[in-house]
Coordinates of C-alpha atoms and ligand atoms in Angstrom, one line a residue:
X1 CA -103.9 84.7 -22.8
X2 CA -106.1 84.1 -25.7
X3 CA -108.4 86.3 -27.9
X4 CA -112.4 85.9 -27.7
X5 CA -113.0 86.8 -31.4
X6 CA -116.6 86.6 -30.6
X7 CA -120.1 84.4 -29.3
X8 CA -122.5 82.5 -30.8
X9 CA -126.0 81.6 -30.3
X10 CA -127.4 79.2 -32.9
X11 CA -130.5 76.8 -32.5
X12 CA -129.6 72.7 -33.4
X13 CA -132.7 71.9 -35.0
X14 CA -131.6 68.1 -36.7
X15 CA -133.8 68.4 -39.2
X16 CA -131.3 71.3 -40.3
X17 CA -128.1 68.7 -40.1
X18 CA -130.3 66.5 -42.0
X19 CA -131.2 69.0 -44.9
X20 CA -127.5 69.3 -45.2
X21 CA -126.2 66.2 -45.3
X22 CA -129.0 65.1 -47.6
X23 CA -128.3 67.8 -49.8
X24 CA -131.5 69.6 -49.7
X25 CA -130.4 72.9 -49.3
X26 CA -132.1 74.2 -52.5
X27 CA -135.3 73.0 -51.9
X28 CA -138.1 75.7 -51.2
X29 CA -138.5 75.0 -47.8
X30 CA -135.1 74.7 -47.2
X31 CA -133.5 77.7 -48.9
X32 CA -135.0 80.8 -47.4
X33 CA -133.4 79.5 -43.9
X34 CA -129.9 78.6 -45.8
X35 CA -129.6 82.2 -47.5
X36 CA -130.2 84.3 -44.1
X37 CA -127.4 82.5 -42.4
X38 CA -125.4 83.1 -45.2
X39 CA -123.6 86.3 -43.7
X40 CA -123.0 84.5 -40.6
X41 CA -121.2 81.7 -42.2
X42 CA -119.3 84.4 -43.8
X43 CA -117.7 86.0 -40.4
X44 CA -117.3 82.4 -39.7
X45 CA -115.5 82.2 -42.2
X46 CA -113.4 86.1 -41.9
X47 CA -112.4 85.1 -38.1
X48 CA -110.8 82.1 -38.8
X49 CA -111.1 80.8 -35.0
X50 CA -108.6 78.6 -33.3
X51 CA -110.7 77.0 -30.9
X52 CA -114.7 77.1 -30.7
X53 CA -115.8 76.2 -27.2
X54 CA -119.0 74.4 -28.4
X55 CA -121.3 74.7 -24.9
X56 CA -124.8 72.3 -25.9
X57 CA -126.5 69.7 -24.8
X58 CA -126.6 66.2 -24.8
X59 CA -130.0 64.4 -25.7
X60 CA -129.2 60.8 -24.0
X61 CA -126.5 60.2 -26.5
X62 CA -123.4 59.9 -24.7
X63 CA -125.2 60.1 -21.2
X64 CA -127.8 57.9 -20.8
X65 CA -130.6 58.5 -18.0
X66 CA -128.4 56.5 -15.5
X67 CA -125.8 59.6 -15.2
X68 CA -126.5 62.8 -15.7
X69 CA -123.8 66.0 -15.1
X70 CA -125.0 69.0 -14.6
X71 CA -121.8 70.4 -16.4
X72 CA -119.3 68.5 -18.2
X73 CA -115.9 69.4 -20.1
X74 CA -114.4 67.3 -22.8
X75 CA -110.8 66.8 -22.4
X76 CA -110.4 64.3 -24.8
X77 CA -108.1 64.6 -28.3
X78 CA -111.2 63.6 -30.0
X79 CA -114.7 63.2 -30.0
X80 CA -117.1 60.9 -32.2
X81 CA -120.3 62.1 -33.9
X82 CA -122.6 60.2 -31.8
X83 CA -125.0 57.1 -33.7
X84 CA -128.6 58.7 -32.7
X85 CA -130.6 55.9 -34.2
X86 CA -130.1 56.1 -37.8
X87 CA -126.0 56.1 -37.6
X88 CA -123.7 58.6 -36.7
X89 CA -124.1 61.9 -39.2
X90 CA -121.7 61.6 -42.0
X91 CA -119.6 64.6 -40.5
X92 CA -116.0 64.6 -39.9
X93 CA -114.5 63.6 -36.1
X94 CA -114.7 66.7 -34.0
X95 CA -110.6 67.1 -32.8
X96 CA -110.5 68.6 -29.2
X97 CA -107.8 71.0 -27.7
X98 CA -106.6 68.8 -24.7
X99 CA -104.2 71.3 -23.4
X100 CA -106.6 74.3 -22.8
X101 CA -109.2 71.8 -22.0
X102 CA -107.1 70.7 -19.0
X103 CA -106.8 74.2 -18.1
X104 CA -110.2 75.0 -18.4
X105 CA -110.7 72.2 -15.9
X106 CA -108.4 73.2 -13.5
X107 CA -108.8 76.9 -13.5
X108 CA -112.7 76.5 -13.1
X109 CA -112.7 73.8 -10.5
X110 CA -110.1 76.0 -8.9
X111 CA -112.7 78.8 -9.4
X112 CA -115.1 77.0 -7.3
X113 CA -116.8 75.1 -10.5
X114 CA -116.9 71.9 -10.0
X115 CA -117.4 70.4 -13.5
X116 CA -117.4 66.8 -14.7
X117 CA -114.7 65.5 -16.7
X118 CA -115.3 64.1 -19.8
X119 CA -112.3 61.9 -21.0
X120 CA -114.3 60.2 -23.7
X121 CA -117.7 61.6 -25.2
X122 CA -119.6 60.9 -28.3
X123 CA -121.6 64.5 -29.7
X124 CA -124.7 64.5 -31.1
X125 CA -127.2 67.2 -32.9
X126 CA -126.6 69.5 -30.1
X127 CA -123.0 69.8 -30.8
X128 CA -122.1 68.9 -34.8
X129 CA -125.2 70.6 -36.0
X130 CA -124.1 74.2 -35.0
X131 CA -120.8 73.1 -36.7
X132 CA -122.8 72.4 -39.9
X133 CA -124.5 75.9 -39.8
X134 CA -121.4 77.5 -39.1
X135 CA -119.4 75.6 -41.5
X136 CA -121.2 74.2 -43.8
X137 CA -119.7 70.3 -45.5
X138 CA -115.6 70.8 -44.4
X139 CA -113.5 67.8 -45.2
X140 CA -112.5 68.2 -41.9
X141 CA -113.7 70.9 -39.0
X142 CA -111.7 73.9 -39.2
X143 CA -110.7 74.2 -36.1
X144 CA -110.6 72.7 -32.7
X145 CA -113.3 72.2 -30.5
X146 CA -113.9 71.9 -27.1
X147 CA -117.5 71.0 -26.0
X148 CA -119.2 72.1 -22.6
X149 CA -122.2 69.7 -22.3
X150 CA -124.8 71.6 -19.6
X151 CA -128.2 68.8 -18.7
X152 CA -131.1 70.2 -19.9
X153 CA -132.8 67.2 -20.4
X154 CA -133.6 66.0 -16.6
X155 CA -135.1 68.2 -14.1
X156 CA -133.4 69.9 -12.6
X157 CA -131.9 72.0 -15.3
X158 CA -129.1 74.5 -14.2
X159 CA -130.6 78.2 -14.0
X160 CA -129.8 81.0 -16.6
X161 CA -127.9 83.1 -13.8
X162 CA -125.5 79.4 -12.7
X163 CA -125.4 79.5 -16.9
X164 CA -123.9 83.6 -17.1
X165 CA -121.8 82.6 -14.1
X166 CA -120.1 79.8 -15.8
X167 CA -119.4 81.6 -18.8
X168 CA -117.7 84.3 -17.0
X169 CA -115.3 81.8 -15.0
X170 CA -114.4 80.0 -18.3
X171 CA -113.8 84.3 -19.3
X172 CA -111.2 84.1 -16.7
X173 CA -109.9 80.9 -17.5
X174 CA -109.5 81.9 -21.0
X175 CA -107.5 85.2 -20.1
X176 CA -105.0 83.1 -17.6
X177 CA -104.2 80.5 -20.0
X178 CA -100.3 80.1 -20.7
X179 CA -99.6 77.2 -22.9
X180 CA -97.9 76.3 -26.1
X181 CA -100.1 78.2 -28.5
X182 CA -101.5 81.0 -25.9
X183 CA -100.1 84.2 -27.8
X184 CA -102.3 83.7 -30.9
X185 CA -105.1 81.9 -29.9
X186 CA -108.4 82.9 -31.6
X187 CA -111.3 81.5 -29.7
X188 CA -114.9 81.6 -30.4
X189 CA -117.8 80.1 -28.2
X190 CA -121.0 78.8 -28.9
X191 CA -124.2 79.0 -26.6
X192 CA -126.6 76.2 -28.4
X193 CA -130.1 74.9 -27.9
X194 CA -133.5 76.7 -28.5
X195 CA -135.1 78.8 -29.3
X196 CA -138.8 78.1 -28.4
X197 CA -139.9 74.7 -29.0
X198 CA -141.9 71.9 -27.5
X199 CA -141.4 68.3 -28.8
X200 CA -144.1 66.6 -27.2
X201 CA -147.6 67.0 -25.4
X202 CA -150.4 69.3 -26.0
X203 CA -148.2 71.9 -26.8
X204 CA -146.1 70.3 -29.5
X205 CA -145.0 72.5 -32.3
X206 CA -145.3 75.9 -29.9
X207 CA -143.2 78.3 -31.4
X208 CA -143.1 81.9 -29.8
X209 CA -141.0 84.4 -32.2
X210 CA -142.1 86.7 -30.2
X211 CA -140.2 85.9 -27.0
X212 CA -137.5 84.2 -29.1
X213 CA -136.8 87.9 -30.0
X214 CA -137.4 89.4 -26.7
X215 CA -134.7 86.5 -25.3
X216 CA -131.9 87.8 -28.0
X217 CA -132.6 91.9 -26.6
X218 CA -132.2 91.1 -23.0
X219 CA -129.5 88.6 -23.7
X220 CA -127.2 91.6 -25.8
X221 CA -128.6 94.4 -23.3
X222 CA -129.1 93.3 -20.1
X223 CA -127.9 89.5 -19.1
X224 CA -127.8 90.3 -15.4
X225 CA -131.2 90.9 -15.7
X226 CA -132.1 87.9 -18.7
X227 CA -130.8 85.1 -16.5
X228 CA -132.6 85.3 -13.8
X229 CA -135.8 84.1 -16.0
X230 CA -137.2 81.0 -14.1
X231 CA -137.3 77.6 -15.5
X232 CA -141.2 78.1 -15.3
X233 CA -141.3 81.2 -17.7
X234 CA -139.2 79.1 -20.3
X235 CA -141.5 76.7 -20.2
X236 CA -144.7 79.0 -20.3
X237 CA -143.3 81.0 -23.0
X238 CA -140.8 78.8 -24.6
X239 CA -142.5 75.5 -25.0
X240 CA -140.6 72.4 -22.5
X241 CA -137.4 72.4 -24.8
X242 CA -136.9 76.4 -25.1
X243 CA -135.0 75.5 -21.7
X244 CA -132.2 74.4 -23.7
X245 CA -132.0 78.9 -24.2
X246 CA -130.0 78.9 -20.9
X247 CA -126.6 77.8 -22.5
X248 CA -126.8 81.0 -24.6
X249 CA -126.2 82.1 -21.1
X250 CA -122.9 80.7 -20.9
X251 CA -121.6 82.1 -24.3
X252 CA -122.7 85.4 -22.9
X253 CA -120.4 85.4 -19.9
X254 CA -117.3 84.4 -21.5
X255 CA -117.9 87.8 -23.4
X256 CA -117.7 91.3 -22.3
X257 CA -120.6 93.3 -20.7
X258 CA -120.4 95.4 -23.2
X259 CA -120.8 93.5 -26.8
X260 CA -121.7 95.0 -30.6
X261 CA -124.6 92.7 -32.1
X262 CA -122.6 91.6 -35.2
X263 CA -125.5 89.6 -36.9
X264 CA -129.1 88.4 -35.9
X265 CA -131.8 85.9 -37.7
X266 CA -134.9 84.2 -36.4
X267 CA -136.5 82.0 -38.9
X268 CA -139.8 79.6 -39.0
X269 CA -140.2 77.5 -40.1
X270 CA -137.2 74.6 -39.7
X271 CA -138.8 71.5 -37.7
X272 CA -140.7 72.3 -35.2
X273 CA -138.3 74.9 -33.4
X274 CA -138.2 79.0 -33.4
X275 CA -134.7 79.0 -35.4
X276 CA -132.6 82.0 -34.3
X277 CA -128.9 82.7 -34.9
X278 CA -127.0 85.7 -32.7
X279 CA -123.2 86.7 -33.4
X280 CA -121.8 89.0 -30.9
X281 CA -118.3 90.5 -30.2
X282 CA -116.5 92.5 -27.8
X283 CA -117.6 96.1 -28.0
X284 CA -114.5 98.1 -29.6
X285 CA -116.0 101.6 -29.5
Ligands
LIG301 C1 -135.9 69.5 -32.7 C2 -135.3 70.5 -32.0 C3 -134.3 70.1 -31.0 O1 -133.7 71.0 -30.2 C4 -134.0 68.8 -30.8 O2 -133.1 68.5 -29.9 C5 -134.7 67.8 -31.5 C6 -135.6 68.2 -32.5 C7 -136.9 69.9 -33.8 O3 -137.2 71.1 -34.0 O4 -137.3 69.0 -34.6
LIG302 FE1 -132.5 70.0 -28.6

């Protein structure tokens, strides 16, 4: 048994990364979008997690165009920032949790999820960007991680509801776990991706705050109801990389249906993406 200290959703704009490493946090563009995440980095900070389960996606780093897994679960003790064209990001190597990886594996594929298993897997923006926002410049990561890579790059893209139900087997895989550390394991997970954004087209630079807001209610109040958005309406609404919104499905699911909305920001501009950041935990009243 481990505890689910709480979910995440968080955008993984690289531009953000970028700002960071390059130390240009203080500039004017920059700082209004550093000092509203502030209080998040601060619960961060309070729950002192064990274990994030980091659930993103991949953008042809580590998968090329030649393989593509709808789902897949890194097992491995480590995992390398990926070199995206300019070098790998000057962050430290993400250290995995192989033993409730394993179990995640087996207790989902006996739950009928048949995920890919990732023994070696280099992460990019989608994964050590979220870190960054989270955690700022560590030395080293404070605690493991254990990333969930969904495809949202190559039609066809999972769907929001396949995203919830995913969530809530890796829910039950969480409360079954028995190993070494199980009594006091502290475990938060991450949904990534979004919000609304298009990268390319006639559309680029759509940004729709107003749906990026709409997404966050229904997601907190009503995620039966959220998922079943179709891939269409992302795109409609959402611009043809707000898709990446379904794995804020996933972090959803692992949660309870009943959650208390901890912390909430939506900011524009950073890049060319609707910038939003949700912290949610298990109801307690
Ligand atoms: C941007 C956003 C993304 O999600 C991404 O993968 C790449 C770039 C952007 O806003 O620039
Ligand atoms: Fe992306």
């Amino acid at each position: 048994m481990t505890t689910v200290v709480g979910g995440i959703g968080t955008s993984h704009v690289p531009a953000v990364g970028a700002a960071i490493d390059h130390g240009k946090q203080d500039e004017p563009y920059w700082r209004p979008y550093f000092d509203k995440i502030q209080p998040a980095r601060e619960w961060m900070a309070a729950q002192q997690p064990d274990v994030c389960i980091v659930v993103y996606n991949d953008h042809a780093s580590a998968f090329s165009l030649q393989l593509i897994p709808t789902f897949a679960l890194g097992v491995a003790a480590e995992f390398q920032p990926a070199d995206e064209g300019y070098g790998p990001r000057q962050v430290p190597t993400v250290q995995g949790h192989p033993e409730l990886a394993w179990h995640l594996a087996e207790s989902l594929i006996g739950d009928e999820f048949d995920i890919t298993i990732a023994n070696e897997m280099d992460v990019d923006h989608g994964l050590t960007v979220p870190l960054s926002v989270m955690f700022g410049e560590p030395d080293a990561w404070p605690c493991r991680v254990i990333p969930i890579c969904v495809n949202v790059i190559q039609y066809p893209p999972p769907s929001g509801k396949r995203c919830l139900s995913l969530g809530r087997a890796i829910r039950r895989a969480l409360d079954s776990y028995a190993g070494s550390d199980a009594d006091s394991l502290k475990v938060v997970v991450f949904g990534t991706g979004g919000m609304s954004h298009q990268l390319q087209g006639e559309r680029a630079g759509l940004v729709n705050a107003e749906f990026d807001l709409a997404f966050m209610d229904e997601l907190v109040a009503e995620p039966d109801t959220g998922c079943l958005r179709s891939h269409t309406t992302y795109i409609r609404e959402a611009g043809s990389e707000g898709i990446e919104l379904v794995m804020w499905f996933v972090m959803r699911g692992v949660l309870d249906d009943d959650v208390d909305e901890v912390f909430r920001m939506h900011h524009v501009p950073t890049s060319n993406t609707g910038n939003g950041l949700l912290i949610l935990q298990n109801a307690t009243g």
